[in-house]
Short mmCIF file of C-alpha atoms and ligand atoms in Angstrom, two decimals:
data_model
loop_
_atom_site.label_atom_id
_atom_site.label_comp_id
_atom_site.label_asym_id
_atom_site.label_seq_id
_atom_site.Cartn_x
_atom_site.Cartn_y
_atom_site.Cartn_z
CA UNK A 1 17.13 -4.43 6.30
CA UNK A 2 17.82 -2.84 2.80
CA UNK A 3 14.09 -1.80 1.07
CA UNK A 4 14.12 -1.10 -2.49
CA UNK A 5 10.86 0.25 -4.08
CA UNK A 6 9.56 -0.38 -7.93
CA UNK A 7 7.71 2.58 -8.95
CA UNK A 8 6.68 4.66 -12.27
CA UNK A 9 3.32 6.22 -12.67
CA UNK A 10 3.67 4.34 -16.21
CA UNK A 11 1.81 0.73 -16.57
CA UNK A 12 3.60 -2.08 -18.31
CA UNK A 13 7.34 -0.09 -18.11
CA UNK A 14 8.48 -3.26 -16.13
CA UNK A 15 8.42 -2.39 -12.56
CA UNK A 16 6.80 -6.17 -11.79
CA UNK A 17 9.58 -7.65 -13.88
CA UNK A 18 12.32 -5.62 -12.31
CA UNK A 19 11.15 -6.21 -8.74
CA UNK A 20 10.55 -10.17 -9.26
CA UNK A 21 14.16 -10.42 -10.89
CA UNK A 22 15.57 -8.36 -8.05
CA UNK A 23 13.65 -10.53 -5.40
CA UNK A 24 15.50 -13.59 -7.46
CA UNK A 25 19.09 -12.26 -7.53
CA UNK A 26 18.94 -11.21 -3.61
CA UNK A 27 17.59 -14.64 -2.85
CA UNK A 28 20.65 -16.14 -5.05
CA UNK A 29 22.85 -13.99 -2.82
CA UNK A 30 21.54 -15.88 0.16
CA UNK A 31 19.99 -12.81 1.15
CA UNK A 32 16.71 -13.35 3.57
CA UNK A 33 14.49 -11.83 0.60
CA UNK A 34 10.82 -10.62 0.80
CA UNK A 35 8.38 -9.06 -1.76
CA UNK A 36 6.08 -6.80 -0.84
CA UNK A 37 2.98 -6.35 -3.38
CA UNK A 38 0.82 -2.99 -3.20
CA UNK A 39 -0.71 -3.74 -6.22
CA UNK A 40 -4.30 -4.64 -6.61
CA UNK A 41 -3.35 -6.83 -9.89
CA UNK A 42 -1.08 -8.63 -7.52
CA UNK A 43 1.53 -9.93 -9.87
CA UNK A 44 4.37 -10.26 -7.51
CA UNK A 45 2.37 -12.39 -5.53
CA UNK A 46 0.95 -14.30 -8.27
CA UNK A 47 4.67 -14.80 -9.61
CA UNK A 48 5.48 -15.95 -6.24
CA UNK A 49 2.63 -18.60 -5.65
CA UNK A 50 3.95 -20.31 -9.09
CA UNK A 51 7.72 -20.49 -7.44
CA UNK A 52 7.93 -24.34 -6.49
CA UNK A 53 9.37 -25.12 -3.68
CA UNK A 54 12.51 -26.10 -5.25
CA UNK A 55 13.42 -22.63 -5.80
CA UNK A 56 15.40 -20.54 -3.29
CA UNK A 57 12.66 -19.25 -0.88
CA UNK A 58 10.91 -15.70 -1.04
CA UNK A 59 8.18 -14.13 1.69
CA UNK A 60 5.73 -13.27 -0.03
CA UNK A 61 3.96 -9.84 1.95
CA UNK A 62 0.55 -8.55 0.72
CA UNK A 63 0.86 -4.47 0.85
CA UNK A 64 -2.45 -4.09 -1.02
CA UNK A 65 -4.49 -2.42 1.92
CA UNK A 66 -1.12 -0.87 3.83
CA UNK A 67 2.14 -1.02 4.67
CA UNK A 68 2.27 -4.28 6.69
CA UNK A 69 4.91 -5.20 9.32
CA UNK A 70 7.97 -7.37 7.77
CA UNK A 71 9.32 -10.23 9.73
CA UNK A 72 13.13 -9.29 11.67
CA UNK A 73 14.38 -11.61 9.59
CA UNK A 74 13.89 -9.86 6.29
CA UNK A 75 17.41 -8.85 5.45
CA UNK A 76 16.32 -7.41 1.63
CA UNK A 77 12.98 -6.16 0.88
CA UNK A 78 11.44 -5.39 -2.59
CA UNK A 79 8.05 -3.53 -3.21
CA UNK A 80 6.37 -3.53 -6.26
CA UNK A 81 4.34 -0.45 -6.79
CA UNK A 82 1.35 -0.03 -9.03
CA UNK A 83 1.17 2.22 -11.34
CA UNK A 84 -1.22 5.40 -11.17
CA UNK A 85 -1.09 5.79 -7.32
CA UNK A 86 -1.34 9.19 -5.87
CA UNK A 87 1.42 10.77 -5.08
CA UNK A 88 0.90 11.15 -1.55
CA UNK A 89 1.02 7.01 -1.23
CA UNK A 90 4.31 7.00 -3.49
CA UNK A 91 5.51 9.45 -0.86
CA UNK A 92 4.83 7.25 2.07
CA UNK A 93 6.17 4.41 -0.20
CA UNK A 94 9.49 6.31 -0.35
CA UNK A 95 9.78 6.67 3.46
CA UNK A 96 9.85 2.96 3.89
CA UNK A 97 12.23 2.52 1.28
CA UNK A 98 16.45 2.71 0.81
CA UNK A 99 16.36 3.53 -2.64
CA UNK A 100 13.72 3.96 -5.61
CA UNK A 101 13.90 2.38 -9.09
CA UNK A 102 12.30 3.73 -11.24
CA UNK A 103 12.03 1.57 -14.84
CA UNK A 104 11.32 3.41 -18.18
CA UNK A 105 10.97 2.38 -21.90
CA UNK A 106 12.51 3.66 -24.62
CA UNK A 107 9.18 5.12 -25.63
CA UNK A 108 7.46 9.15 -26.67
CA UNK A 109 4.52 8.86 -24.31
CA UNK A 110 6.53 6.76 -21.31
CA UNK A 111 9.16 9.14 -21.25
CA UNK A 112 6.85 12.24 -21.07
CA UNK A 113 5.15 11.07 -18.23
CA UNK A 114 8.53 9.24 -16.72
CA UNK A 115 9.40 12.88 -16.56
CA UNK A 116 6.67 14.25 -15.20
CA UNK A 117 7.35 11.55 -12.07
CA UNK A 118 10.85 12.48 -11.85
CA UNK A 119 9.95 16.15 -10.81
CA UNK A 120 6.80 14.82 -8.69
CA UNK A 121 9.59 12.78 -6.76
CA UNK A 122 12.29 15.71 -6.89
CA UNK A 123 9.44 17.75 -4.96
CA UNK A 124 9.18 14.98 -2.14
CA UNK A 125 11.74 16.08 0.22
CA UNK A 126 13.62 13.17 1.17
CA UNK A 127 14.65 12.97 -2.53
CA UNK A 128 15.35 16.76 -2.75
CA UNK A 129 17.39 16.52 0.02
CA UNK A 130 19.55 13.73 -1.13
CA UNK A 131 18.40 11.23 1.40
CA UNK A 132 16.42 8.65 -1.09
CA UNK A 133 18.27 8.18 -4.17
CA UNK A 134 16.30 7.29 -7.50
CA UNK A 135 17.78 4.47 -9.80
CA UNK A 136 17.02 4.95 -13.42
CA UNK A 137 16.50 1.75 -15.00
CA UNK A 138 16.21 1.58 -18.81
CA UNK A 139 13.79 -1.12 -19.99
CA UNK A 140 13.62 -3.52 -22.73
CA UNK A 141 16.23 -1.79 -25.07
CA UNK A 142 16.56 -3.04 -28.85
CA UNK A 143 20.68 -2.31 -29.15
CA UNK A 144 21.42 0.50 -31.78
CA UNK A 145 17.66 0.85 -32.18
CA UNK A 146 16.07 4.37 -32.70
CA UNK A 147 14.13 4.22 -29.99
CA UNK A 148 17.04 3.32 -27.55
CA UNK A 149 19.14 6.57 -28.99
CA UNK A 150 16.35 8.94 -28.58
CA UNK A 151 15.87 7.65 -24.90
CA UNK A 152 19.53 7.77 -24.27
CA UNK A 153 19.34 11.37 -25.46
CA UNK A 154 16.09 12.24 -23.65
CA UNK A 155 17.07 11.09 -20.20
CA UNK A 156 21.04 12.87 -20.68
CA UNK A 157 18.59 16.20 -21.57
CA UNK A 158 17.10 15.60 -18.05
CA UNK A 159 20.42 14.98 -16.48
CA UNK A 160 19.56 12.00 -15.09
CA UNK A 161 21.85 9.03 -14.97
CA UNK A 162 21.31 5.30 -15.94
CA UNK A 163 21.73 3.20 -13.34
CA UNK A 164 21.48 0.06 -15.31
CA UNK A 165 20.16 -0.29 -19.38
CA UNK A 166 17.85 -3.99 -19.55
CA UNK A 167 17.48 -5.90 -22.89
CA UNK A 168 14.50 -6.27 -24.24
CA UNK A 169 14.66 -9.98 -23.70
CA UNK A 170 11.96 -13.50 -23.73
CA UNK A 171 13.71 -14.81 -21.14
CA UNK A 172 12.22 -12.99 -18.52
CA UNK A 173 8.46 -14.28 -19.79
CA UNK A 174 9.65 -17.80 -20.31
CA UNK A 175 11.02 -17.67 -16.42
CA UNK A 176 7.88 -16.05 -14.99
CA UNK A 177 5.73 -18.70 -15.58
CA UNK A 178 7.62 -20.66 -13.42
CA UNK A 179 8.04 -18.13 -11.02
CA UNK A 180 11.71 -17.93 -11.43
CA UNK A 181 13.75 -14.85 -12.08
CA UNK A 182 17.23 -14.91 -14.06
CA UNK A 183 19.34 -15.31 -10.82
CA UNK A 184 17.26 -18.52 -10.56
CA UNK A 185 18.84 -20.27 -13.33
CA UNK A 186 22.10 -20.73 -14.78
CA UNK A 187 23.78 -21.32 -18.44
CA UNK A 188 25.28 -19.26 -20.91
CA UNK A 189 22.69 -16.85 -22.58
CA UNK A 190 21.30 -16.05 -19.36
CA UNK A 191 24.60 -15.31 -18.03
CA UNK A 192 24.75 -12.09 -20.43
CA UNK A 193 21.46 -10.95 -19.63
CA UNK A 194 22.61 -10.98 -15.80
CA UNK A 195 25.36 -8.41 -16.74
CA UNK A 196 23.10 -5.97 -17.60
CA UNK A 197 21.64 -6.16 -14.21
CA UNK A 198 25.07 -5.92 -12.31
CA UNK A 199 25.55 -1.71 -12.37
CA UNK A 200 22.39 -1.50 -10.53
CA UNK A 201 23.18 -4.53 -8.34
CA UNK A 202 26.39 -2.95 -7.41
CA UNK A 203 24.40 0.25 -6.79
CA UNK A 204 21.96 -1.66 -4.12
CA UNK A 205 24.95 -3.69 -2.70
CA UNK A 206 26.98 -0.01 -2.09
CA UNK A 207 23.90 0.71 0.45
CA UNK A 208 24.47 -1.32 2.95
N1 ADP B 1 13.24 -6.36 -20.24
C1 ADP B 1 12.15 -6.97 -20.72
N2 ADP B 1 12.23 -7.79 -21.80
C2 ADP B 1 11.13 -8.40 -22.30
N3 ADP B 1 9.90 -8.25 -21.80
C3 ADP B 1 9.75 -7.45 -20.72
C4 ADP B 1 10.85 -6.77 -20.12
N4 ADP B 1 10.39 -6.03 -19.07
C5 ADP B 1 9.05 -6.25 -19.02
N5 ADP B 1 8.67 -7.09 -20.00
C6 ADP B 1 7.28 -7.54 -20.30
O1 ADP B 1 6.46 -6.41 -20.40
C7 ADP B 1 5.19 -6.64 -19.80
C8 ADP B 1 4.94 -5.62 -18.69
O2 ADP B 1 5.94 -5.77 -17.70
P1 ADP B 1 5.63 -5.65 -16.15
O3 ADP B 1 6.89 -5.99 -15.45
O4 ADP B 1 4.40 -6.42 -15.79
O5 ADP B 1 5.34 -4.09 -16.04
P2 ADP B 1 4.61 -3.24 -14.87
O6 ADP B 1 4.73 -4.02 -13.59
O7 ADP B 1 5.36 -1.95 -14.84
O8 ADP B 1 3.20 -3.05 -15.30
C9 ADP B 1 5.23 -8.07 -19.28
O9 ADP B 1 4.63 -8.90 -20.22
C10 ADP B 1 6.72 -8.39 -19.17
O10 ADP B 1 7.01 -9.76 -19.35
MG1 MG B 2 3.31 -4.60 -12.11
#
Protein backbone atom coordinates (compact mmCIF):
# COMPACT_ATOMS: atom_id res chain seq x y z
CA UNK A 1 0.00 0.00 0.00
CA UNK A 2 1.33 3.53 -1.02
CA UNK A 3 0.08 6.31 1.92
CA UNK A 4 0.30 9.82 1.02
CA UNK A 5 -0.42 12.44 3.77
CA UNK A 6 -2.05 16.17 3.24
CA UNK A 7 -0.62 18.36 5.76
CA UNK A 8 0.25 22.26 6.44
CA UNK A 9 -0.23 23.85 9.78
CA UNK A 10 -2.02 26.57 7.42
CA UNK A 11 -6.08 26.38 7.16
CA UNK A 12 -7.72 26.84 3.80
CA UNK A 13 -4.07 26.29 1.73
CA UNK A 14 -5.94 23.33 0.01
CA UNK A 15 -4.85 20.24 1.67
CA UNK A 16 -8.81 18.90 1.52
CA UNK A 17 -8.85 19.79 -2.15
CA UNK A 18 -5.53 18.21 -2.93
CA UNK A 19 -6.26 15.01 -1.03
CA UNK A 20 -9.98 14.58 -2.53
CA UNK A 21 -8.49 15.17 -6.17
CA UNK A 22 -5.70 12.73 -5.40
CA UNK A 23 -8.25 10.14 -3.93
CA UNK A 24 -10.10 10.81 -7.55
CA UNK A 25 -7.12 10.37 -9.92
CA UNK A 26 -5.88 7.02 -7.97
CA UNK A 27 -9.40 5.72 -8.19
CA UNK A 28 -9.32 6.65 -12.14
CA UNK A 29 -6.11 4.61 -12.18
CA UNK A 30 -8.07 1.64 -10.96
CA UNK A 31 -6.17 1.90 -7.95
CA UNK A 32 -8.07 0.28 -4.69
CA UNK A 33 -8.26 3.98 -3.18
CA UNK A 34 -9.12 4.99 0.46
CA UNK A 35 -9.36 8.38 2.31
CA UNK A 36 -8.54 8.67 5.55
CA UNK A 37 -10.04 11.90 7.43
CA UNK A 38 -8.30 13.14 10.81
CA UNK A 39 -10.06 16.14 10.69
CA UNK A 40 -12.73 17.11 13.09
CA UNK A 41 -14.45 19.36 10.18
CA UNK A 42 -14.53 16.13 8.30
CA UNK A 43 -14.53 17.36 4.77
CA UNK A 44 -13.07 14.39 3.09
CA UNK A 45 -15.71 12.45 4.42
CA UNK A 46 -18.37 14.84 3.77
CA UNK A 47 -17.00 15.07 0.04
CA UNK A 48 -17.18 11.43 -0.01
CA UNK A 49 -20.85 10.85 1.30
CA UNK A 50 -21.98 13.29 -1.73
CA UNK A 51 -19.99 10.80 -4.35
CA UNK A 52 -23.04 8.85 -5.96
CA UNK A 53 -22.64 5.67 -6.54
CA UNK A 54 -22.01 6.13 -10.10
CA UNK A 55 -18.66 7.34 -9.44
CA UNK A 56 -15.59 5.09 -9.25
CA UNK A 57 -15.66 3.83 -5.59
CA UNK A 58 -13.58 5.34 -2.57
CA UNK A 59 -13.38 3.86 1.31
CA UNK A 60 -14.10 6.28 3.13
CA UNK A 61 -11.91 5.77 6.84
CA UNK A 62 -12.72 8.07 9.81
CA UNK A 63 -9.09 8.96 11.48
CA UNK A 64 -10.69 11.59 13.73
CA UNK A 65 -10.02 9.77 17.16
CA UNK A 66 -6.75 7.61 15.76
CA UNK A 67 -5.09 6.00 13.31
CA UNK A 68 -7.57 3.22 12.39
CA UNK A 69 -6.68 -0.11 10.70
CA UNK A 70 -7.10 0.03 6.67
CA UNK A 71 -8.60 -2.88 4.91
CA UNK A 72 -5.62 -5.35 2.88
CA UNK A 73 -7.16 -4.33 0.07
CA UNK A 74 -6.29 -0.67 0.16
CA UNK A 75 -3.70 -0.45 -2.55
CA UNK A 76 -3.45 3.77 -2.29
CA UNK A 77 -4.21 5.59 0.77
CA UNK A 78 -4.74 9.41 1.21
CA UNK A 79 -4.99 11.29 4.63
CA UNK A 80 -6.20 14.54 4.97
CA UNK A 81 -4.70 16.34 7.87
CA UNK A 82 -6.15 19.25 9.75
CA UNK A 83 -4.59 22.05 10.16
CA UNK A 84 -3.12 23.31 13.64
CA UNK A 85 -2.30 19.78 15.01
CA UNK A 86 0.60 19.39 17.28
CA UNK A 87 3.46 18.42 16.01
CA UNK A 88 3.90 15.34 17.81
CA UNK A 89 0.49 13.91 15.92
CA UNK A 90 1.95 15.24 12.44
CA UNK A 91 4.93 13.16 13.48
CA UNK A 92 3.03 9.99 14.03
CA UNK A 93 1.07 11.03 10.85
CA UNK A 94 4.40 10.89 8.95
CA UNK A 95 5.26 7.36 10.18
CA UNK A 96 2.21 5.96 8.56
CA UNK A 97 2.79 7.71 5.52
CA UNK A 98 5.10 7.19 1.98
CA UNK A 99 5.37 10.66 1.26
CA UNK A 100 4.04 14.17 2.61
CA UNK A 101 2.41 16.96 0.55
CA UNK A 102 2.49 19.70 1.75
CA UNK A 103 0.14 22.56 -0.24
CA UNK A 104 0.96 26.33 0.04
CA UNK A 105 -0.50 29.62 -1.40
CA UNK A 106 1.09 32.14 -3.00
CA UNK A 107 0.48 34.27 0.06
CA UNK A 108 2.89 36.72 2.97
CA UNK A 109 1.38 35.14 6.04
CA UNK A 110 0.96 31.30 4.45
CA UNK A 111 4.35 31.24 3.41
CA UNK A 112 5.80 32.45 6.79
CA UNK A 113 4.23 29.89 8.61
CA UNK A 114 4.60 27.19 5.51
CA UNK A 115 8.16 27.80 6.54
CA UNK A 116 8.04 27.55 9.87
CA UNK A 117 6.45 23.74 9.13
CA UNK A 118 9.08 22.95 6.77
CA UNK A 119 11.84 23.17 9.55
CA UNK A 120 9.30 21.59 12.24
CA UNK A 121 9.23 18.58 9.67
CA UNK A 122 13.11 18.84 8.75
CA UNK A 123 13.56 18.25 12.68
CA UNK A 124 11.39 14.95 12.59
CA UNK A 125 13.91 12.42 11.79
CA UNK A 126 12.52 10.32 9.24
CA UNK A 127 12.48 13.47 7.04
CA UNK A 128 16.03 14.52 8.14
CA UNK A 129 17.20 11.38 7.29
CA UNK A 130 15.84 11.20 3.85
CA UNK A 131 13.39 8.45 4.50
CA UNK A 132 9.91 10.56 4.09
CA UNK A 133 10.13 12.87 1.31
CA UNK A 134 8.00 16.20 1.38
CA UNK A 135 6.13 17.25 -1.92
CA UNK A 136 5.74 20.94 -2.30
CA UNK A 137 2.59 21.70 -3.88
CA UNK A 138 1.88 25.27 -5.02
CA UNK A 139 -1.79 26.24 -4.67
CA UNK A 140 -4.21 28.20 -6.57
CA UNK A 141 -1.64 30.22 -8.71
CA UNK A 142 -2.94 33.34 -10.84
CA UNK A 143 -0.21 32.83 -13.99
CA UNK A 144 2.28 35.86 -14.20
CA UNK A 145 0.57 37.22 -11.09
CA UNK A 146 2.67 39.03 -8.34
CA UNK A 147 1.82 36.91 -5.90
CA UNK A 148 2.84 33.70 -7.87
CA UNK A 149 6.53 35.41 -8.58
CA UNK A 150 7.13 36.32 -5.06
CA UNK A 151 6.18 32.66 -4.02
CA UNK A 152 8.26 31.24 -6.75
CA UNK A 153 11.09 33.35 -5.34
CA UNK A 154 10.32 32.67 -1.66
CA UNK A 155 10.24 28.90 -1.82
CA UNK A 156 13.75 28.88 -4.42
CA UNK A 157 15.21 31.17 -1.18
CA UNK A 158 14.30 28.08 0.97
CA UNK A 159 15.68 25.66 -1.51
CA UNK A 160 12.86 23.78 -1.70
CA UNK A 161 11.55 22.32 -4.91
CA UNK A 162 8.00 22.37 -6.51
CA UNK A 163 6.72 19.29 -6.94
CA UNK A 164 3.71 20.35 -8.85
CA UNK A 165 2.30 24.37 -9.31
CA UNK A 166 -2.06 24.10 -9.18
CA UNK A 167 -4.23 26.80 -10.89
CA UNK A 168 -6.24 28.67 -9.07
CA UNK A 169 -9.24 27.14 -10.73
CA UNK A 170 -13.64 26.87 -10.15
CA UNK A 171 -13.55 23.69 -11.30
CA UNK A 172 -12.50 22.08 -8.35
CA UNK A 173 -15.69 23.81 -6.30
CA UNK A 174 -18.10 23.08 -9.06
CA UNK A 175 -16.86 19.16 -8.81
CA UNK A 176 -16.97 19.00 -5.00
CA UNK A 177 -20.40 19.36 -4.66
CA UNK A 178 -20.84 16.37 -6.38
CA UNK A 179 -18.21 14.70 -4.74
CA UNK A 180 -16.18 14.26 -7.80
CA UNK A 181 -12.58 15.21 -8.27
CA UNK A 182 -11.03 16.21 -11.83
CA UNK A 183 -9.92 12.58 -12.64
CA UNK A 184 -13.70 11.97 -12.32
CA UNK A 185 -14.66 13.72 -15.37
CA UNK A 186 -13.51 14.17 -18.74
CA UNK A 187 -13.53 17.03 -21.64
CA UNK A 188 -11.27 19.53 -22.76
CA UNK A 189 -10.76 22.35 -20.09
CA UNK A 190 -10.46 19.89 -17.49
CA UNK A 191 -7.97 18.06 -19.41
CA UNK A 192 -5.43 21.12 -18.86
CA UNK A 193 -6.09 21.46 -15.37
CA UNK A 194 -5.10 17.60 -15.02
CA UNK A 195 -1.59 18.50 -16.42
CA UNK A 196 -0.80 20.50 -13.73
CA UNK A 197 -1.35 17.63 -11.47
CA UNK A 198 0.85 15.10 -13.52
CA UNK A 199 4.66 16.16 -12.00
CA UNK A 200 3.39 15.26 -8.69
CA UNK A 201 1.48 12.21 -9.98
CA UNK A 202 4.58 11.00 -11.57
CA UNK A 203 6.33 11.74 -8.26
CA UNK A 204 3.73 9.32 -6.23
CA UNK A 205 3.72 6.75 -9.13
CA UNK A 206 7.96 6.67 -8.89
CA UNK A 207 7.25 5.22 -5.17
CA UNK A 208 6.09 2.21 -5.73
N1 LIG B 1 -6.54 25.20 -6.72
C1 LIG B 1 -7.68 25.75 -6.27
N2 LIG B 1 -8.45 26.52 -7.08
C2 LIG B 1 -9.59 27.09 -6.63
N3 LIG B 1 -10.05 26.95 -5.38
C3 LIG B 1 -9.33 26.19 -4.52
C4 LIG B 1 -8.12 25.55 -4.91
N4 LIG B 1 -7.62 24.88 -3.83
C5 LIG B 1 -8.50 25.10 -2.82
N5 LIG B 1 -9.51 25.88 -3.23
C6 LIG B 1 -10.65 26.36 -2.40
O1 LIG B 1 -10.13 26.96 -1.24
C7 LIG B 1 -10.91 26.63 -0.10
C8 LIG B 1 -10.06 25.93 0.95
O2 LIG B 1 -9.56 24.73 0.40
P1 LIG B 1 -9.46 23.39 1.24
O3 LIG B 1 -9.01 22.34 0.28
O4 LIG B 1 -10.71 23.14 2.01
O5 LIG B 1 -8.27 23.77 2.24
P2 LIG B 1 -7.80 23.07 3.62
O6 LIG B 1 -8.27 21.64 3.60
O7 LIG B 1 -6.32 23.22 3.60
O8 LIG B 1 -8.43 23.87 4.72
C9 LIG B 1 -12.05 25.76 -0.62
O9 LIG B 1 -13.17 26.57 -0.83
C10 LIG B 1 -11.53 25.22 -1.95
O10 LIG B 1 -12.56 24.95 -2.87
MG1 LIG C 1 -9.33 20.45 5.00
Amino acid sequence: MLRVLVTNVKGGCGKTTIATNLASAFAAGGFATGLAEVDRQRSSLSWLSLRGDRARPITPLDWRKDAGEVPDAIERLIIDAPANLKMRHVAELIQAADLVVVPVLASVFDEGSTARFLERLDELKPVRKGRKSIALVANRLRPRSKATQRLEAFLERLRQPIAARLGDRAIYGELAVSGLGIFDVDGQAVRAVREEWRPLLGIIDGLG
